[in-house]
Tab-separated table of C-alpha atoms in Angstrom:
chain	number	residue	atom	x	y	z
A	612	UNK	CA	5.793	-16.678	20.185
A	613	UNK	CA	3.188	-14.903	22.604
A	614	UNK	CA	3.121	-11.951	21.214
A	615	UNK	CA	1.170	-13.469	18.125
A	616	UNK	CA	-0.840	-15.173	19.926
A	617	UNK	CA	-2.486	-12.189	21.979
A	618	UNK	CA	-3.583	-9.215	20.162
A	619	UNK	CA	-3.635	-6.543	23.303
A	620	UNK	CA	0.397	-7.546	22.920
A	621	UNK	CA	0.524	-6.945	18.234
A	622	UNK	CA	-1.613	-3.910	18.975
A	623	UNK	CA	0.947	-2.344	21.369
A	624	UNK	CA	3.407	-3.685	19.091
A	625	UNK	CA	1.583	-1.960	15.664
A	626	UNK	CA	0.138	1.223	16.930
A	627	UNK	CA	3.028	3.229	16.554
A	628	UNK	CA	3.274	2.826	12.978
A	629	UNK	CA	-0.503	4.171	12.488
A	630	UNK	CA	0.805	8.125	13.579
A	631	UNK	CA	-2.327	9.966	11.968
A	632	UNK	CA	-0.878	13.024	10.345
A	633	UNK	CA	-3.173	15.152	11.802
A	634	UNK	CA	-0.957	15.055	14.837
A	635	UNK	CA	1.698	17.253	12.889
A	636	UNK	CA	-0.672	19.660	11.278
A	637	UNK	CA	-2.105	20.950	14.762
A	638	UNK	CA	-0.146	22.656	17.266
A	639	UNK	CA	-1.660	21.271	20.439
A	640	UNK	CA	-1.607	17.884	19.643
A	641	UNK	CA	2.429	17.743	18.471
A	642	UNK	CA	2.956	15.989	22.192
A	643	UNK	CA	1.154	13.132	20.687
A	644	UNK	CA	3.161	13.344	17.925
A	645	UNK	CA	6.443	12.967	19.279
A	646	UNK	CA	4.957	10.613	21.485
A	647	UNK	CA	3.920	8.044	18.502
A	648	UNK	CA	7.547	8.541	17.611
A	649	UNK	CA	9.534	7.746	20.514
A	650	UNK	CA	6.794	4.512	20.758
A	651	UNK	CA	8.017	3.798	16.828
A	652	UNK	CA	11.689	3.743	18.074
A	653	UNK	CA	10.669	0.698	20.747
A	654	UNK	CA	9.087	-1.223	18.175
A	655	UNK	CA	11.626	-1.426	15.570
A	656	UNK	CA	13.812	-2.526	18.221
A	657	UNK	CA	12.120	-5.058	19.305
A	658	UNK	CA	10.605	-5.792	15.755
A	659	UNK	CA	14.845	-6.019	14.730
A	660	UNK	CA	14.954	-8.606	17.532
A	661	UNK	CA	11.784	-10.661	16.744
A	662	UNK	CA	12.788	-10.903	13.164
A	663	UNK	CA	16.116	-12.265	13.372
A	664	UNK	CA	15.735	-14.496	16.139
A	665	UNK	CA	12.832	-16.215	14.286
A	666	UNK	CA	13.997	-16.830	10.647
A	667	UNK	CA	16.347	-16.088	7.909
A	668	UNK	CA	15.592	-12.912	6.257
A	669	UNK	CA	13.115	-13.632	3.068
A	670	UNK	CA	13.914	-12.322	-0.620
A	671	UNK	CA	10.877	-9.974	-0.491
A	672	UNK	CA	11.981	-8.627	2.761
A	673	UNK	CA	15.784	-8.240	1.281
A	674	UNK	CA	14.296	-6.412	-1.861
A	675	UNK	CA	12.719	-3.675	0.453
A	676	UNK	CA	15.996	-3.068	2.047
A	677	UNK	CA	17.605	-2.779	-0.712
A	678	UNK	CA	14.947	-0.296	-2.397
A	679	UNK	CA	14.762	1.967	0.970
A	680	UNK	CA	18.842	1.684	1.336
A	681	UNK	CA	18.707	3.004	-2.665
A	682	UNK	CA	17.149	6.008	-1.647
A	683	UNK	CA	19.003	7.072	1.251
A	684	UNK	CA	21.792	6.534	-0.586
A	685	UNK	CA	20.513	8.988	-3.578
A	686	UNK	CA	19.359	11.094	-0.714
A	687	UNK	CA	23.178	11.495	0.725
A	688	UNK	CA	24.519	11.987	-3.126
A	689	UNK	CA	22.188	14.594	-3.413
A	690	UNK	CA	22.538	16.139	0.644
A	691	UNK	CA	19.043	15.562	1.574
A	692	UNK	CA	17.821	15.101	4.525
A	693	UNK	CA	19.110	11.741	5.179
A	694	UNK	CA	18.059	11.710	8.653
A	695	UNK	CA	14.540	12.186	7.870
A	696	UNK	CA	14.614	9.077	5.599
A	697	UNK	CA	16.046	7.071	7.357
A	698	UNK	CA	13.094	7.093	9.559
A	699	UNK	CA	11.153	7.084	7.012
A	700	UNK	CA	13.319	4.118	5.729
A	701	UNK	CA	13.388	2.277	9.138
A	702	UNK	CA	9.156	2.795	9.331
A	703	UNK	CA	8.956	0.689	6.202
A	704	UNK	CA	11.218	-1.602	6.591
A	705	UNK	CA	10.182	-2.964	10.202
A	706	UNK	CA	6.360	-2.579	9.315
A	707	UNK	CA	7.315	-4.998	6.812
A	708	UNK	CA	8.853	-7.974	9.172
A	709	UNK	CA	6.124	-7.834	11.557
A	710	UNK	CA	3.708	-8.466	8.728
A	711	UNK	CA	5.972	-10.923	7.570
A	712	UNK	CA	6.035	-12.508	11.108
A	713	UNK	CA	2.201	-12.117	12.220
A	714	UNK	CA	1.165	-13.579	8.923
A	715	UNK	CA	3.140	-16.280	9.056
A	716	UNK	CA	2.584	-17.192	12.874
A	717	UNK	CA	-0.829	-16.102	12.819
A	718	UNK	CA	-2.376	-14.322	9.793
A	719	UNK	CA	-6.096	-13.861	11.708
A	720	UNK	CA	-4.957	-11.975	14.373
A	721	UNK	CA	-2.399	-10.018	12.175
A	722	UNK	CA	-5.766	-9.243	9.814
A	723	UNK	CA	-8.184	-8.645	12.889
A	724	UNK	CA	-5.599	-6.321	14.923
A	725	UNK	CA	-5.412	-4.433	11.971
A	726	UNK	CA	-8.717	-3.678	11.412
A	727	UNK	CA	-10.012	-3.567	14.699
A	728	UNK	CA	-7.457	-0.361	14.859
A	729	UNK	CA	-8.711	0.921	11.627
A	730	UNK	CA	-12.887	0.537	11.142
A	731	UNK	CA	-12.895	3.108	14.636
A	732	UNK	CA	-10.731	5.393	12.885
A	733	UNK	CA	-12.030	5.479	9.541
A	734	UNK	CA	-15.656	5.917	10.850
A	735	UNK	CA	-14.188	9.124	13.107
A	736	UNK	CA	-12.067	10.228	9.691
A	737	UNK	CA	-15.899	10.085	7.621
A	738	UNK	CA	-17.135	11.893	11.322
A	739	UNK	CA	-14.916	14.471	10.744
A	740	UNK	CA	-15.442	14.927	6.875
A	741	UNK	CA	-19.500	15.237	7.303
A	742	UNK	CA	-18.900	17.823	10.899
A	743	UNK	CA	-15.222	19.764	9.392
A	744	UNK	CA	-16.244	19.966	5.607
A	745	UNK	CA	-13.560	22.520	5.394
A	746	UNK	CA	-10.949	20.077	7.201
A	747	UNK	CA	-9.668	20.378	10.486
A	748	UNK	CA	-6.155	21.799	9.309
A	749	UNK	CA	-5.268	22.848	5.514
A	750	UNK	CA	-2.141	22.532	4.133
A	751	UNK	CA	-0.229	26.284	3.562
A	752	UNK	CA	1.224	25.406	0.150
A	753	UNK	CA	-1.078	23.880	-2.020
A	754	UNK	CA	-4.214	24.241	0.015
A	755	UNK	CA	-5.385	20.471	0.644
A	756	UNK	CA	-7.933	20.012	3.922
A	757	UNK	CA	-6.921	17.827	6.388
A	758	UNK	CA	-9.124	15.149	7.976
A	759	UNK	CA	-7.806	12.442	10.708
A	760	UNK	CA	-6.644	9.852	8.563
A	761	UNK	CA	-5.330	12.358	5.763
A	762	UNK	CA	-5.728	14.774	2.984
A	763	UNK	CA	-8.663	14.378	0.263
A	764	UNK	CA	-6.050	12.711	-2.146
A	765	UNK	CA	-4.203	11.206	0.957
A	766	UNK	CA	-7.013	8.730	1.822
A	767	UNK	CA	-7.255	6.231	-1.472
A	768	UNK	CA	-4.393	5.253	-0.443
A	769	UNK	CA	-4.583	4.006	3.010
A	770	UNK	CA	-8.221	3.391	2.683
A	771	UNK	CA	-8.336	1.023	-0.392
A	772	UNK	CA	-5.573	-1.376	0.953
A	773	UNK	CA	-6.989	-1.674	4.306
A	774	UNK	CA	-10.429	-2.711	2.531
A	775	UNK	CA	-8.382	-5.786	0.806
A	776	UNK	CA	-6.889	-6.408	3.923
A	777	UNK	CA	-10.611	-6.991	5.115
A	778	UNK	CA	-11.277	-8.965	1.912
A	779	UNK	CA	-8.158	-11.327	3.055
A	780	UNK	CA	-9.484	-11.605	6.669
A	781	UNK	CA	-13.406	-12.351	5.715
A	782	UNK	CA	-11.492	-15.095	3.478
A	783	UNK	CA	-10.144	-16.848	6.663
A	784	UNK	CA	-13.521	-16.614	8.337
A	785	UNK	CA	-14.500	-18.541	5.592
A	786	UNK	CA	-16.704	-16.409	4.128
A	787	UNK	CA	-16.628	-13.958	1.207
A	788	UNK	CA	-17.493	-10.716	3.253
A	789	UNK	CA	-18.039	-10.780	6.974
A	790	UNK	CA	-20.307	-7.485	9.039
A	791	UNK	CA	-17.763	-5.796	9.689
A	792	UNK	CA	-16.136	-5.942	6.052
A	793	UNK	CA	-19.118	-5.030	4.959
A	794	UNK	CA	-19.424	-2.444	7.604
A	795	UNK	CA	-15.865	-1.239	7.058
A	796	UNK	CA	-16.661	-1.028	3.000
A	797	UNK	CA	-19.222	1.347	3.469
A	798	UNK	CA	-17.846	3.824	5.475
A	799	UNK	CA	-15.068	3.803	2.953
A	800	UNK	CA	-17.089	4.056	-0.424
A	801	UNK	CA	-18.611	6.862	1.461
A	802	UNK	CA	-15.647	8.548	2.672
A	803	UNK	CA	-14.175	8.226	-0.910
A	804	UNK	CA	-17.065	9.748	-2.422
A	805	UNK	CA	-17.465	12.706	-0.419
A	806	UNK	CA	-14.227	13.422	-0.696
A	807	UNK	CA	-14.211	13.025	-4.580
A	808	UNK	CA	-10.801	11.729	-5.575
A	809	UNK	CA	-10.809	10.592	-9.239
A	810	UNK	CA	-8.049	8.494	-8.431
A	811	UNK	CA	-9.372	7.112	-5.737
A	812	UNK	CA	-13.308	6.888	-7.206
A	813	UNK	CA	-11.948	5.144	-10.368
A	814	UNK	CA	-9.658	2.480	-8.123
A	815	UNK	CA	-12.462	1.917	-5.352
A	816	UNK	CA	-14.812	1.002	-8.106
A	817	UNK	CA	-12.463	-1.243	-9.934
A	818	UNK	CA	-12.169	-3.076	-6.505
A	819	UNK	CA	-15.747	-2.955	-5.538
A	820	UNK	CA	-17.014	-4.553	-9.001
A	821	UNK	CA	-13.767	-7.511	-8.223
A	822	UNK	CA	-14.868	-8.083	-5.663
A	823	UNK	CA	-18.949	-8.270	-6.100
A	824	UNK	CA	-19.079	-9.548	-9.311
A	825	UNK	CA	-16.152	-11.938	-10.079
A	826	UNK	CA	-14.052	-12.778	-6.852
A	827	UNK	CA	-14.301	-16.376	-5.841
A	828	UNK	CA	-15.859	-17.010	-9.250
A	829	UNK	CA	-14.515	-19.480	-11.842
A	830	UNK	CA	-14.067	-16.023	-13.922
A	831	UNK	CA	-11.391	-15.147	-11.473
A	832	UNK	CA	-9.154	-17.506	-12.959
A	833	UNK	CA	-8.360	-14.984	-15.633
A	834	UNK	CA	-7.278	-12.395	-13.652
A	835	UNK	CA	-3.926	-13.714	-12.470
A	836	UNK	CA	-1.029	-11.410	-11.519
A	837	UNK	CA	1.776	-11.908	-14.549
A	838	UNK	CA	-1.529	-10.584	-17.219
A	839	UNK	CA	-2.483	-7.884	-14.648
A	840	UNK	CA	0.870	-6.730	-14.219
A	841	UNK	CA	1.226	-6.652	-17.988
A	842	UNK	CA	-1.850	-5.034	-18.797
A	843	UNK	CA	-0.202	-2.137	-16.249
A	844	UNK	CA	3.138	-2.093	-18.108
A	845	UNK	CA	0.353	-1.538	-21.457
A	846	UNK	CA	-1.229	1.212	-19.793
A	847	UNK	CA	1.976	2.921	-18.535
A	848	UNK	CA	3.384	2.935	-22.162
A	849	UNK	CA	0.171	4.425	-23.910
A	850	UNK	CA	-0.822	6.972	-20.846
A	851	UNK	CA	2.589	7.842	-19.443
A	852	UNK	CA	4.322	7.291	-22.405
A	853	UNK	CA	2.550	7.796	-25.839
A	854	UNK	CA	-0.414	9.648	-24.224
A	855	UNK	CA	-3.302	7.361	-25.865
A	856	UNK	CA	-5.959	9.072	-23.617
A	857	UNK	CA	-7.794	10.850	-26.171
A	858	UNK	CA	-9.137	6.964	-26.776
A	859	UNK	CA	-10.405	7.362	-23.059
A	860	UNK	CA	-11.701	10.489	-23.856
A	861	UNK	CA	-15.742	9.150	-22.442
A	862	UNK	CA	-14.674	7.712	-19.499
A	863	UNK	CA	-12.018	10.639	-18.469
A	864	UNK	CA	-14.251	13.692	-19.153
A	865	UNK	CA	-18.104	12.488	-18.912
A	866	UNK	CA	-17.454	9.641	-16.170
A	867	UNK	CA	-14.682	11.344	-14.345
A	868	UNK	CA	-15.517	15.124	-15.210
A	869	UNK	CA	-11.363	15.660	-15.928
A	870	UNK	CA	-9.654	16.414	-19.038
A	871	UNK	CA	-7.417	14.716	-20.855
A	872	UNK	CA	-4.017	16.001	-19.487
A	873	UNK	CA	-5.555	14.508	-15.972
A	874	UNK	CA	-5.811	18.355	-14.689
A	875	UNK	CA	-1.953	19.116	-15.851
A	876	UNK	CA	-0.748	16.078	-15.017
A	877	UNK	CA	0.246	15.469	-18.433
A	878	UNK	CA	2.619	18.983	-18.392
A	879	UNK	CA	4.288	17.013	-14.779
A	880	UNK	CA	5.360	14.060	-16.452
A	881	UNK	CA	6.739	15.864	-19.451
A	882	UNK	CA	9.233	17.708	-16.659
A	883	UNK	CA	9.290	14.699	-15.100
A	884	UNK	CA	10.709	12.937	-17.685
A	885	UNK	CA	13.479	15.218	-18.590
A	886	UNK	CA	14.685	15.990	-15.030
A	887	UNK	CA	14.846	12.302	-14.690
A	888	UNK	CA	16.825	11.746	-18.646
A	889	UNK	CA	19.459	14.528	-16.696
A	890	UNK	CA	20.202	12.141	-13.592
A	891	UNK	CA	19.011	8.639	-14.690
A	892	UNK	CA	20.783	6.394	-12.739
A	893	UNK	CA	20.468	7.521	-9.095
A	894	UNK	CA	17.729	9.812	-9.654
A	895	UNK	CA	17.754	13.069	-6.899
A	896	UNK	CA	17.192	11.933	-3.760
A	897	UNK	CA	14.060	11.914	-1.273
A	898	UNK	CA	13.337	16.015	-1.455
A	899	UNK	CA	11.797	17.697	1.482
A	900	UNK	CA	8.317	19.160	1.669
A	901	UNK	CA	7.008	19.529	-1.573
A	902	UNK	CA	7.879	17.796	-4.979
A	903	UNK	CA	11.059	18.688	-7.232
A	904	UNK	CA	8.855	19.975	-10.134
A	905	UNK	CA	8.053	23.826	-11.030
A	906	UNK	CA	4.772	24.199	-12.949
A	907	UNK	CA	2.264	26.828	-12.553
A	908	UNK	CA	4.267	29.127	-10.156
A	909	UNK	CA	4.639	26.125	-7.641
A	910	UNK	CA	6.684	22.214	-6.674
A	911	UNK	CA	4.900	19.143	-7.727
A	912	UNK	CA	5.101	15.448	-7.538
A	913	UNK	CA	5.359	13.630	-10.561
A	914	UNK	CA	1.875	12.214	-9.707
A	915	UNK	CA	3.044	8.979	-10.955
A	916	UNK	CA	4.737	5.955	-9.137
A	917	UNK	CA	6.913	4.876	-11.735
A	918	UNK	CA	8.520	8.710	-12.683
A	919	UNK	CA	8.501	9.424	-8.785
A	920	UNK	CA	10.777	6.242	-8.020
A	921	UNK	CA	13.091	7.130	-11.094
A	922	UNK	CA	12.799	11.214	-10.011
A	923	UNK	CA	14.068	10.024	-5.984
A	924	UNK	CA	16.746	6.932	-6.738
A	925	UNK	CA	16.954	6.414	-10.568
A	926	UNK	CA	16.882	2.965	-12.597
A	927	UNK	CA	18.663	1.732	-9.517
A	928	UNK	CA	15.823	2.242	-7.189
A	929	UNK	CA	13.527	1.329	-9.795
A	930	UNK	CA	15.093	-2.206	-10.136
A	931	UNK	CA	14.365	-3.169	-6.660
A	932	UNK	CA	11.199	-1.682	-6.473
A	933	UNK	CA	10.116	-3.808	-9.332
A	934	UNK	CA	11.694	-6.717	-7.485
A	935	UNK	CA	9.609	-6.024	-4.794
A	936	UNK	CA	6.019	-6.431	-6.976
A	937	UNK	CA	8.053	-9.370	-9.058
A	938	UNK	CA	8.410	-11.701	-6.091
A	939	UNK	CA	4.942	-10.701	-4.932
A	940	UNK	CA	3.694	-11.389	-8.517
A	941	UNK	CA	5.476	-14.971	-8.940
A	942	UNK	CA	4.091	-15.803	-5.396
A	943	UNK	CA	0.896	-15.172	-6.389
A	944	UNK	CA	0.611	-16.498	-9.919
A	945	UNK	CA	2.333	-19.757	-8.620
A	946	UNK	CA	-0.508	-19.468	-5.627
A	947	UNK	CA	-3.330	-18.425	-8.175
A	948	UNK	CA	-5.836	-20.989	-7.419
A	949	UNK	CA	-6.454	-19.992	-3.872
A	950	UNK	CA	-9.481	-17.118	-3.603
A	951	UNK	CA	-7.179	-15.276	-1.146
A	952	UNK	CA	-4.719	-14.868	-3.590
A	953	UNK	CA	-7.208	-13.590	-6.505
A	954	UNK	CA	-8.310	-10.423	-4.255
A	955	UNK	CA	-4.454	-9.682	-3.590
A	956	UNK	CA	-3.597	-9.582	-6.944
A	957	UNK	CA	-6.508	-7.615	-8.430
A	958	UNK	CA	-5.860	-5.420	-5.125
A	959	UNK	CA	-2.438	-5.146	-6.094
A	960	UNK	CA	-3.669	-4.343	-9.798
A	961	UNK	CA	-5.932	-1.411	-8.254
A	962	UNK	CA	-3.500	0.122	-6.357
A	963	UNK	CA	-1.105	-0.069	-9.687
A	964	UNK	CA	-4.051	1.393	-11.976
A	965	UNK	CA	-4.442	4.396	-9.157
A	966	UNK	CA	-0.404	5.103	-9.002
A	967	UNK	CA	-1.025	5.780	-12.448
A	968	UNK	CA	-2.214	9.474	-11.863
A	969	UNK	CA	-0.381	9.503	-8.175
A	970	UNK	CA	2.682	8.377	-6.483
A	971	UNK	CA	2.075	6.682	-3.030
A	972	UNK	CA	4.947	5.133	-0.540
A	973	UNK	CA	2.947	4.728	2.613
A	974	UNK	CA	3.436	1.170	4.958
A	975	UNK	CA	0.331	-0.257	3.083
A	976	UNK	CA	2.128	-0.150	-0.538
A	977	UNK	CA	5.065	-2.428	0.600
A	978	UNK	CA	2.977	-4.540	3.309
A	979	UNK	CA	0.578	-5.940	0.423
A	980	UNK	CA	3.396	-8.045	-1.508
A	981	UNK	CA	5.015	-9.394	1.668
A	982	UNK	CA	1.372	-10.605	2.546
A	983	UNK	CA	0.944	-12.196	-1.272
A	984	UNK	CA	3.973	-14.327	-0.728
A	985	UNK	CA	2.036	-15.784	2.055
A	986	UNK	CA	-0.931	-16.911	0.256
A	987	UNK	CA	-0.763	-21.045	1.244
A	988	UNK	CA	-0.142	-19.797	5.362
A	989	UNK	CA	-2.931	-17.318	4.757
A	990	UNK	CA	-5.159	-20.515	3.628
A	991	UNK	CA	-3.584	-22.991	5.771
A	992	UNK	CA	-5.102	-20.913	8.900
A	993	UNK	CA	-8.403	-20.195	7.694
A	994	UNK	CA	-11.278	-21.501	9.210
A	995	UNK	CA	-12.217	-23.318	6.600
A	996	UNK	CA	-9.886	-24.916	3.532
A	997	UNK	CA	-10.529	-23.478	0.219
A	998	UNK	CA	-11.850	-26.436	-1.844
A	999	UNK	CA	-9.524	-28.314	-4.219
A	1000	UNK	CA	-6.223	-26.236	-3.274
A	1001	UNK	CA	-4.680	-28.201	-0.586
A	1002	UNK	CA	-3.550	-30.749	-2.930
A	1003	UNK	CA	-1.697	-28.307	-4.687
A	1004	UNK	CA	0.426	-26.920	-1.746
A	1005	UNK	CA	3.895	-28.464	-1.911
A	1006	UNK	CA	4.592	-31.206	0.913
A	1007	UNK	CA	7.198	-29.131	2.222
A	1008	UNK	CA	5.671	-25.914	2.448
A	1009	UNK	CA	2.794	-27.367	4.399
A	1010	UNK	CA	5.387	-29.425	6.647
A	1011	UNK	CA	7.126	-25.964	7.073
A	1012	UNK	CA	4.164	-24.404	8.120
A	1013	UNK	CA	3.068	-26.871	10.528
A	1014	UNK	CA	6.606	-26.669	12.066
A	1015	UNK	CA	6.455	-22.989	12.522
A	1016	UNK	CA	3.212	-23.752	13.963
A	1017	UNK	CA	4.617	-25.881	16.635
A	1018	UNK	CA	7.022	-23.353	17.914
């Protein structure tokens, strides 16, 4: 199709989904806004369109339907704001099949649109950090400044997945870091550390050291995703769970400078955990504004992925969700020779370490699997081959690929 084969035509198509939330935070700019939103409404139309006229609908793509339909379903048990979600819903959802489709038809330009949006933005975001120290808007409740791109805990996570997207994309251009990875790297270590996120410090160095030190090494080997994603489930149990910490005592306090209940945290997950024993199987619904736990004379999050999925749809949303990050991870393992598909997984794994201490649920969270289960189309469209891994891409997957190729 044209559209992937222009990028003026993807970026018109994937600019609506990047609505900086500084647009709702400032009066005067709320036209803007509403505009992004009314462009949003086009594109999943015409996403809806694309998407079924090109393929069958894939099992990673069915699992994030079925995790977003969870929680709108919780949400109406509960009377939420059901309308709200299912915008929310509807964002994720469609981001989702035009990854699935740019990758697919043409991973570069998917990669390069992407950042080509992004690097001017973050550079204006670490702009607007250095000249608006004190934020350009601050959020009444709990205080947070507001750059472009996001809050001071709000950046990690749009930040950090965006850098492994430029990981992926120097990959194609058959190199391990291109200028304007590089580039794009920098102003987001920077941006990071001014901003001082522990989360996000601890997760951008875990990347950073990947991807310096071991990626497209023989080393890499070991990191594959089913011994990541268990080394998670291990860390879960004795943070979350048994509260082991004290063990991590050195890195929490001295490297870190936070104590060992991760600044309350551990006090959240304690109410987290009982709220979610009293509704367990369809949890309570998306809530409005702020979180659904009273601590400390205000509402907070669980500051967890795992509790926050069980807190909003129960072990019924939780089951899909883990579908989700179990197709990506058996696409991945099965794909674990390529180099592409060792930065996905260990960016995967980073992202997974950080939801430790918060909960995210932005576009990037869900677009990173669909992208792993493209690994071999991903390599198949580089610019140059990654040695000794063509042989191990099924005949029919690469005569698949060459036929979507033709279209």
């Amino acid at each position: 199709m044209k559209i992937f084969e222009k990028q003026w035509a993807l970026t018109l198509l994937l600019l609506p989904f990047f609505k900086l939330p500084v647009f709702e935070h400032i009066v005067s700019l709320h036209i803007i806004d509403t505009a992004f939103d009314m462009a949003k409404i086009i594109s999943f139309g015409v996403i809806i369109v694309l998407y079924f006229k090109c393929r069958k609908i894939s099992p990673i793509i069915i699992s994030i339907i079925l995790y977003e339909l969870s929680l709108f379903f919780s949400t109406v048990i509960n009377s939420g704001n059901y309308w709200k979600l299912a915008v929310s819903c509807g964002t994720v959802v469609s981001f989702c099949m035009i990854t699935e489709l740019a990758v697919k038809k043409n991973s570069k330009l998917y990669f390069k649109t992407i950042l080509d949006i992004y690097i001017p933005l973050a550079v204006i975001n670490l702009l607007t950090i250095e000249l608006f120290p004190e934020g350009l808007a601050r959020d009444e409740y709990y205080g947070n400044v507001l750059y472009v791109i996001g809050i001071r805990n709000g950046l990690p996570p749009v930040l950090i997945p965006l850098m492994i997207y430029g990981f992926v994309y120097s990959s194609m251009k058959g190199k391990k870091f291109t200028g304007a990875t590089l580039f794009f790297t920098a102003v987001v270590s920077v941006s990071i550390l001014i901003t001082w996120s522990a989360t996000g410090v601890a997760g951008l160095f875990m990347l950073l050291f990947f991807a310096l030190f071991i990626y497209r090494k023989s080393i890499a080997g070991v990191f594959n995703s089913l011994d990541l994603y268990a080394v998670y489930v291990l860390l879960f149990l004795g943070i979350i769970v048994f509260r082991l910490q004290s063990v991590f005592a050195f890195i929490i306090e001295d490297l870190l400078h936070k104590n060992i209940t991760f600044t309350g945290r551990t006090d959240i997950w304690d109410i987290a955990i009982m709220l979610i024993k009293r509704s367990p199987v369809f949890g309570y619904g998306v809530y409005e504004g702020h979180g659904l736990i009273f601590t400390r004379g205000q509402y907070y999050y669980s500051h967890n992925a795992v509790l926050e999925v069980l807190l909003q749809g129960g072990v019924v949303s939780l089951f899909f969700y883990a579908a989700i990050f179990g197709i990506a991870a058996a696409s991945l393992y099965k794909n674990r020779k390529y180099p592409v598909s060792q930065i996905i997984t260990f960016g995967i794994f980073t992202i997974f370490v950080m939801m430790l201490m918060e909960a995210y649920s932005n576009i990037w969270i869900f677009a990173l699997p669909v992208v792993a289960c493209y690994v071999p189309e991903i390599a198949a469209q580089s610019d140059k081959a990654p040695e000794n891994t063509e042989s191990d891409v099924p005949l029919r997957r690469r005569y698949i690929h060459y036929r979507l190729n033709r279209r």
